[in-house]
XYZ file of C-alpha atoms in Angstrom:
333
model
C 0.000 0.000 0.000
C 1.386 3.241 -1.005
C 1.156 6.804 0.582
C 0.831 9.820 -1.349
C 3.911 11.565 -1.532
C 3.880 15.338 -0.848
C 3.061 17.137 -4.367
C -0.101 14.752 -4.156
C -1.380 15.776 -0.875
C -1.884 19.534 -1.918
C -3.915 18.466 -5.174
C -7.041 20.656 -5.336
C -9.645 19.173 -7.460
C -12.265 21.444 -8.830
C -15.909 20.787 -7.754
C -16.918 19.833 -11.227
C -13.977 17.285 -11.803
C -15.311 13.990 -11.349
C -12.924 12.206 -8.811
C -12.545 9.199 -10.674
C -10.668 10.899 -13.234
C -8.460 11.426 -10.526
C -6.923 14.726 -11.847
C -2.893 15.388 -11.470
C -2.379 11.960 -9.275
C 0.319 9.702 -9.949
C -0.173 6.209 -11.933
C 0.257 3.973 -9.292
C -1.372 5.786 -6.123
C -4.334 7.712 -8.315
C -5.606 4.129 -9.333
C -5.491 2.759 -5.748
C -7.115 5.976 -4.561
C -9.660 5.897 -7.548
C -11.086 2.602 -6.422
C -11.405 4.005 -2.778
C -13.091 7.447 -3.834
C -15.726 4.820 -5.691
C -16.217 3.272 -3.088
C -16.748 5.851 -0.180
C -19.172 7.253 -3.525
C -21.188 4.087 -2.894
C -21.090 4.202 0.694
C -22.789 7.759 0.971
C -25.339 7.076 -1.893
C -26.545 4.166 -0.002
C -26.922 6.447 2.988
C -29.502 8.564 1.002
C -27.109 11.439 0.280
C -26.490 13.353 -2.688
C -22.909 13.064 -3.637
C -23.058 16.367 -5.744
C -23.669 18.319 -3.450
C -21.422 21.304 -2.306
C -20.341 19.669 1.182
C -19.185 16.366 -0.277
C -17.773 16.600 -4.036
C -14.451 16.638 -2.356
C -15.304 13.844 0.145
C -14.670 10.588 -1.618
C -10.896 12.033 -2.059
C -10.458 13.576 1.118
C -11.657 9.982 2.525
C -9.263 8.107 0.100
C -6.072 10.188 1.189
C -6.678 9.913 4.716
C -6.787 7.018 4.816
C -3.873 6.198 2.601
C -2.401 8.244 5.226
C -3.462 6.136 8.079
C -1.634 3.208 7.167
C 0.996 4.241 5.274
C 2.983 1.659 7.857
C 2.085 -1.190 5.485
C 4.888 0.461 3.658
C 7.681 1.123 6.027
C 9.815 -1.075 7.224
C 11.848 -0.882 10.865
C 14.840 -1.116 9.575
C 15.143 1.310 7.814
C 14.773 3.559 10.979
C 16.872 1.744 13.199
C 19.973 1.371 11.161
C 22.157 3.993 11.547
C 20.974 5.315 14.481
C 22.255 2.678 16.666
C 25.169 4.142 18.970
C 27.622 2.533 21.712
C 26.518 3.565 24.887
C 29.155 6.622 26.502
C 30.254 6.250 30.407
C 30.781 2.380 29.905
C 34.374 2.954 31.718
C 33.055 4.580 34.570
C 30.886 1.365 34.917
C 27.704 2.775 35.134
C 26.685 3.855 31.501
C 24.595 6.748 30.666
C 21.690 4.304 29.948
C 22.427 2.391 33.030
C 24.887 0.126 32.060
C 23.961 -3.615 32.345
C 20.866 -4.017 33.725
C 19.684 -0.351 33.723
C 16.016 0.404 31.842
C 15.699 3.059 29.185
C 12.378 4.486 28.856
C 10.307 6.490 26.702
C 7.056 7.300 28.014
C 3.540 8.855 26.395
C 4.251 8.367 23.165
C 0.489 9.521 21.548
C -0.240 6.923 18.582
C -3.587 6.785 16.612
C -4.676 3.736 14.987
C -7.426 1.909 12.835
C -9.398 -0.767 15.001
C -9.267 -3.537 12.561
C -13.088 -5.057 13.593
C -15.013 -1.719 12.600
C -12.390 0.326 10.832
C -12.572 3.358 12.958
C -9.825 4.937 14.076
C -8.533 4.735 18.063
C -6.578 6.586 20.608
C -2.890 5.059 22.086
C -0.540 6.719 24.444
C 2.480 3.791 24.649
C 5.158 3.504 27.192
C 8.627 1.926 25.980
C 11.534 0.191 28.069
C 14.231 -1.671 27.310
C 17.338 -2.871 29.135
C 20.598 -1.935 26.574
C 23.167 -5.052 25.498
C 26.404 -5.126 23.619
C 26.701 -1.744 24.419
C 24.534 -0.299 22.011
C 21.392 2.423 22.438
C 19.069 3.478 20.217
C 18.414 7.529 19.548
C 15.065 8.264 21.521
C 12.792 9.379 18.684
C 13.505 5.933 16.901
C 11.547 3.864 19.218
C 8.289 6.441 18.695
C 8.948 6.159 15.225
C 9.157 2.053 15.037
C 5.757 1.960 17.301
C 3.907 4.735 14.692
C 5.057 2.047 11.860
C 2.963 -0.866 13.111
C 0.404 1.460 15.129
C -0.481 3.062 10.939
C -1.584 -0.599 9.950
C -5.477 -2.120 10.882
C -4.465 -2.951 14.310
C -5.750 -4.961 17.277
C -4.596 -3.377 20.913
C -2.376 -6.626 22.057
C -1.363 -7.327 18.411
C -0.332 -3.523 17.999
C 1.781 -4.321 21.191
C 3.511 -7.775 20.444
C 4.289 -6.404 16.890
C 6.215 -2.922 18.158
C 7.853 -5.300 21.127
C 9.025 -7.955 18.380
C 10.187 -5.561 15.748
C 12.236 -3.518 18.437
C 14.098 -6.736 19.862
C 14.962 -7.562 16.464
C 16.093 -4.205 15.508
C 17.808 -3.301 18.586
C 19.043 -6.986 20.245
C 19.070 -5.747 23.610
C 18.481 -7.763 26.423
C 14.959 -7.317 26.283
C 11.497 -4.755 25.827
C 9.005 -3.629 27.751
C 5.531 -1.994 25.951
C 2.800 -1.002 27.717
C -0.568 0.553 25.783
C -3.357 2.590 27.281
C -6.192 2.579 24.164
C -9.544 4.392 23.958
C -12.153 3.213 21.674
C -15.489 5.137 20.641
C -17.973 2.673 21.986
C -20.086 2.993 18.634
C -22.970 0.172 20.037
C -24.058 3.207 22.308
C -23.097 6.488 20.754
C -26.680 6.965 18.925
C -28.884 4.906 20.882
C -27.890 6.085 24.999
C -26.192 9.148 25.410
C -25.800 8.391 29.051
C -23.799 5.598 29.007
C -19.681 5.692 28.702
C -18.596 6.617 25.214
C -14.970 5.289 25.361
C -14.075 1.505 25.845
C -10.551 1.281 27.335
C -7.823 -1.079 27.101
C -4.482 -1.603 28.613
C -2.132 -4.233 27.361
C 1.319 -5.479 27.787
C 3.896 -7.127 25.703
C 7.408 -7.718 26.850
C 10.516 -9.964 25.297
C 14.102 -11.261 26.634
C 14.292 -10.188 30.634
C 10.527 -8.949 30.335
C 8.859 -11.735 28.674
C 8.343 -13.226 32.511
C 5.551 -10.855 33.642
C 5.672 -11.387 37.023
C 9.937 -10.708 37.039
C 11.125 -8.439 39.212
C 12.417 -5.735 36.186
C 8.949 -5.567 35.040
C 7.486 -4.210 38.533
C 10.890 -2.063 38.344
C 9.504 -0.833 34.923
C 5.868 -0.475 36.150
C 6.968 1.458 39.251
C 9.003 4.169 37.220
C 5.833 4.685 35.063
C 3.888 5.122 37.858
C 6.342 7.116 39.766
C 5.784 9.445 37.017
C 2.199 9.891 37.403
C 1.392 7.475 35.001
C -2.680 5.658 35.906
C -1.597 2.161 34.599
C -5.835 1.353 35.828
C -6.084 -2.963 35.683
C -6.771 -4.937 32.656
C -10.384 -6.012 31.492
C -11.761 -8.822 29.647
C -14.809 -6.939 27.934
C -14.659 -7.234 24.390
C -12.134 -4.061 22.949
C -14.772 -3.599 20.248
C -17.661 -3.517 20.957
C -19.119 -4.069 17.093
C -17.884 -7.655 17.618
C -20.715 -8.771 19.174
C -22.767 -8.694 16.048
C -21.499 -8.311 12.551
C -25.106 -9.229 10.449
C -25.575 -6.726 7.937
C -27.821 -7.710 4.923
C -26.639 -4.775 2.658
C -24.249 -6.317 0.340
C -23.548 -3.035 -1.649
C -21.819 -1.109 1.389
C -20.407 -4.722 2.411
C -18.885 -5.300 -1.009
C -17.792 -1.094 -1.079
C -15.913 -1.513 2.197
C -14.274 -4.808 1.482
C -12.693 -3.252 -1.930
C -11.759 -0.153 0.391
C -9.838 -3.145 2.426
C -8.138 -4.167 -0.780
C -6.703 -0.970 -1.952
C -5.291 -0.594 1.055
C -3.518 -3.944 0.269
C -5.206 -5.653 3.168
C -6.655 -9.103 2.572
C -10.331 -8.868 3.600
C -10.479 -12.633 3.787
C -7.499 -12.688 6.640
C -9.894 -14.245 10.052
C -9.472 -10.738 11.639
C -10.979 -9.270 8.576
C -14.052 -11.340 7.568
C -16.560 -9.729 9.104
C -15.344 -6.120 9.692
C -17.300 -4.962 6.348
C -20.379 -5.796 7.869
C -19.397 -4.590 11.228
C -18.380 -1.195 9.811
C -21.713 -1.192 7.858
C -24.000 -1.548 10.953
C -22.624 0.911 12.648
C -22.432 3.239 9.277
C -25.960 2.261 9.454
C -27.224 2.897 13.209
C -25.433 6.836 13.004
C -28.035 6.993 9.680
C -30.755 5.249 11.404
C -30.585 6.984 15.034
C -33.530 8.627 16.090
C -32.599 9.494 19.890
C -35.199 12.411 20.410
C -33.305 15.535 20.768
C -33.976 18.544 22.978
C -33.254 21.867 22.213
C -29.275 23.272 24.058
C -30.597 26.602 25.105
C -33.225 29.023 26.640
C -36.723 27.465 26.218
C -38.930 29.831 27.959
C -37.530 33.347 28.952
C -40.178 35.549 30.402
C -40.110 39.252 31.587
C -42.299 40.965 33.006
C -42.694 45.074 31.415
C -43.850 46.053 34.933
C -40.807 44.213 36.832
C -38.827 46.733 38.960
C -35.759 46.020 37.231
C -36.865 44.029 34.053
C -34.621 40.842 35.345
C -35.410 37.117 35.101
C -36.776 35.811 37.906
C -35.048 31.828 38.293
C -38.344 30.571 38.321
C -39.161 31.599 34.963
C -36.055 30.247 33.050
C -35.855 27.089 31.338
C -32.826 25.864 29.441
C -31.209 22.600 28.348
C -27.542 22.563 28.235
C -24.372 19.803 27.681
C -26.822 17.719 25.687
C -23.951 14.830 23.740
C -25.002 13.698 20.019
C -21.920 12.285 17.751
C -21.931 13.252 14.376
């Protein structure tokens, strides 16, 4: 899957250019991106909407190239970040190191990530905490490990998956003598959003992954590595074993058109839509396309609804009793 280069990120199409011409884009990406524009084209047609209209001419490729920007990390490879920027660690001779030497942890903490939930396709919220314990007397500069984790966090991702992949590929890269990852992930809990305002609108996860001196949870480093994040004011909250999405419970969508528009959306993102994970996220990503369109949660008006002053009122001032209002009323759009 390719990402636009920069020249094709500023492309303005005119309104009355039909995107599947898809004007001044290169060969290879503007056919990729031409079969996703027809496809988020089918998606909103289906919803009843008129895809000519002013608000959403430009839609279909706004859609395509953020999302080709989402998971560009089907493209990049760690490698090519962590070569090079491997360095011996200075202050060996003094016997301490100025990563700790043997046995001391370097960490990298809140890292913010963003990634696609691969069950419903929308996109969550990661802040990731990094350790690892140095060997052979090599680090690794800082920014490389957020840059290794964005890699695997800009692919259709699962919370522990997302983990084990960024732990693995670091280990790998780095050979030290072992990593540490910790993820705290927030989820828009889309089985509630338009039905019950009232109820929490975030499912959260935390998960772990560790390799080498870590991959022993209950070791001794790893409450030494859980301590320092909390020392620094980190809520590590417990684990739970709800479901992370909660469009996995049902995935039934009789609508084969948006099923079959979202599964070639899958493809030109060079995903394989028939991968286990996969099978029924069209469907998934449908239902819940279909409950925002279907949602008829009666809505009260945010403001004044009765404001009444009386002309022979001393001062002309509303009395407490006489005001109404509604106000921090939620809706998702």
């Amino acid at each position: 899957m390719a990402a636009l280069v920069d020249e094709h990120f500023n492309v303005e199409v005119e309104n009355g250019v039909k995107f599947g011409g898809c004007v001044e884009l290169g060969v290879e990406e503007g056919g990729e991106n031409c079969g996703i524009e027809d496809s988020v084209r089918a998606l909103l047609q289906c919803l009843g909407e008129d895809i000519n209209r002013e608000g959403l001419r430009k839609t279909p490729f706004r859609v395509a190239k953020a999302l080709r920007e989402g998971t560009r990390g089907y493209k990049q490879k760690v490698n090519d970040i962590i070569d090079g920027a491997l360095f011996p660690e200075a202050g060996l001779e003094s016997g301490i190191g100025q990563a700790g030497g043997a046995g001391g942890i370097v960490i990298v903490r809140d890292l913010d990530l963003f990634s696609y939930c691969e069950s419903c396709l929308l996109p969550f919220q990661v802040k990731c905490h990094v350790g690892y314990v140095p060997a052979g007397q090599r680090v690794v500069g800082l920014s490389k490990l957020s840059r290794v984790a964005d890699i695997f966090a800009k692919r259709l991702q699962d919370p522990q998956r997302l983990a084990d992949e960024v732990c693995a590929a670091l280990q790998q890269g780095i050979e030290p003598r072992g990593v540490a990852l910790v993820l705290q992930c927030w989820h828009l809990n889309v089985e509630s959003a338009f039905l019950d305002t009232n109820r929490q609108g975030w499912v959260k996860s935390l998960v772990a992954s560790g390799s080498g001196v870590f991959e022993d949870e209950k070791a001794d480093i790893w409450s030494d590595f859980i301590s320092l994040l909390k020392f620094r004011g980190i809520d590590m909250g417990s684990r739970t074993d709800q479901s992370w999405c909660p469009s996995q419970l049902s995935c039934h969508v009789p609508n084969s058109t948006m099923t079959n528009a979202v599964v070639s959306i899958l493809r030109s993102l060079g995903e394989d839509p028939s991968r286990k994970e996969l099978i029924g996220t069209p469907s998934r990503f449908v239902k819940w396309f279909m409950n925002f369109k279907n949602s008829n949660s009666e809505m009260k008006p945010n403001g004044f609804v009765r404001a009444r002053i009386d002309p022979l009122g001393s001062n002309g001032e509303v009395g407490p009793e006489e005001l109404s209002s509604e106000v921090n009323l939620p809706f998702w759009s």
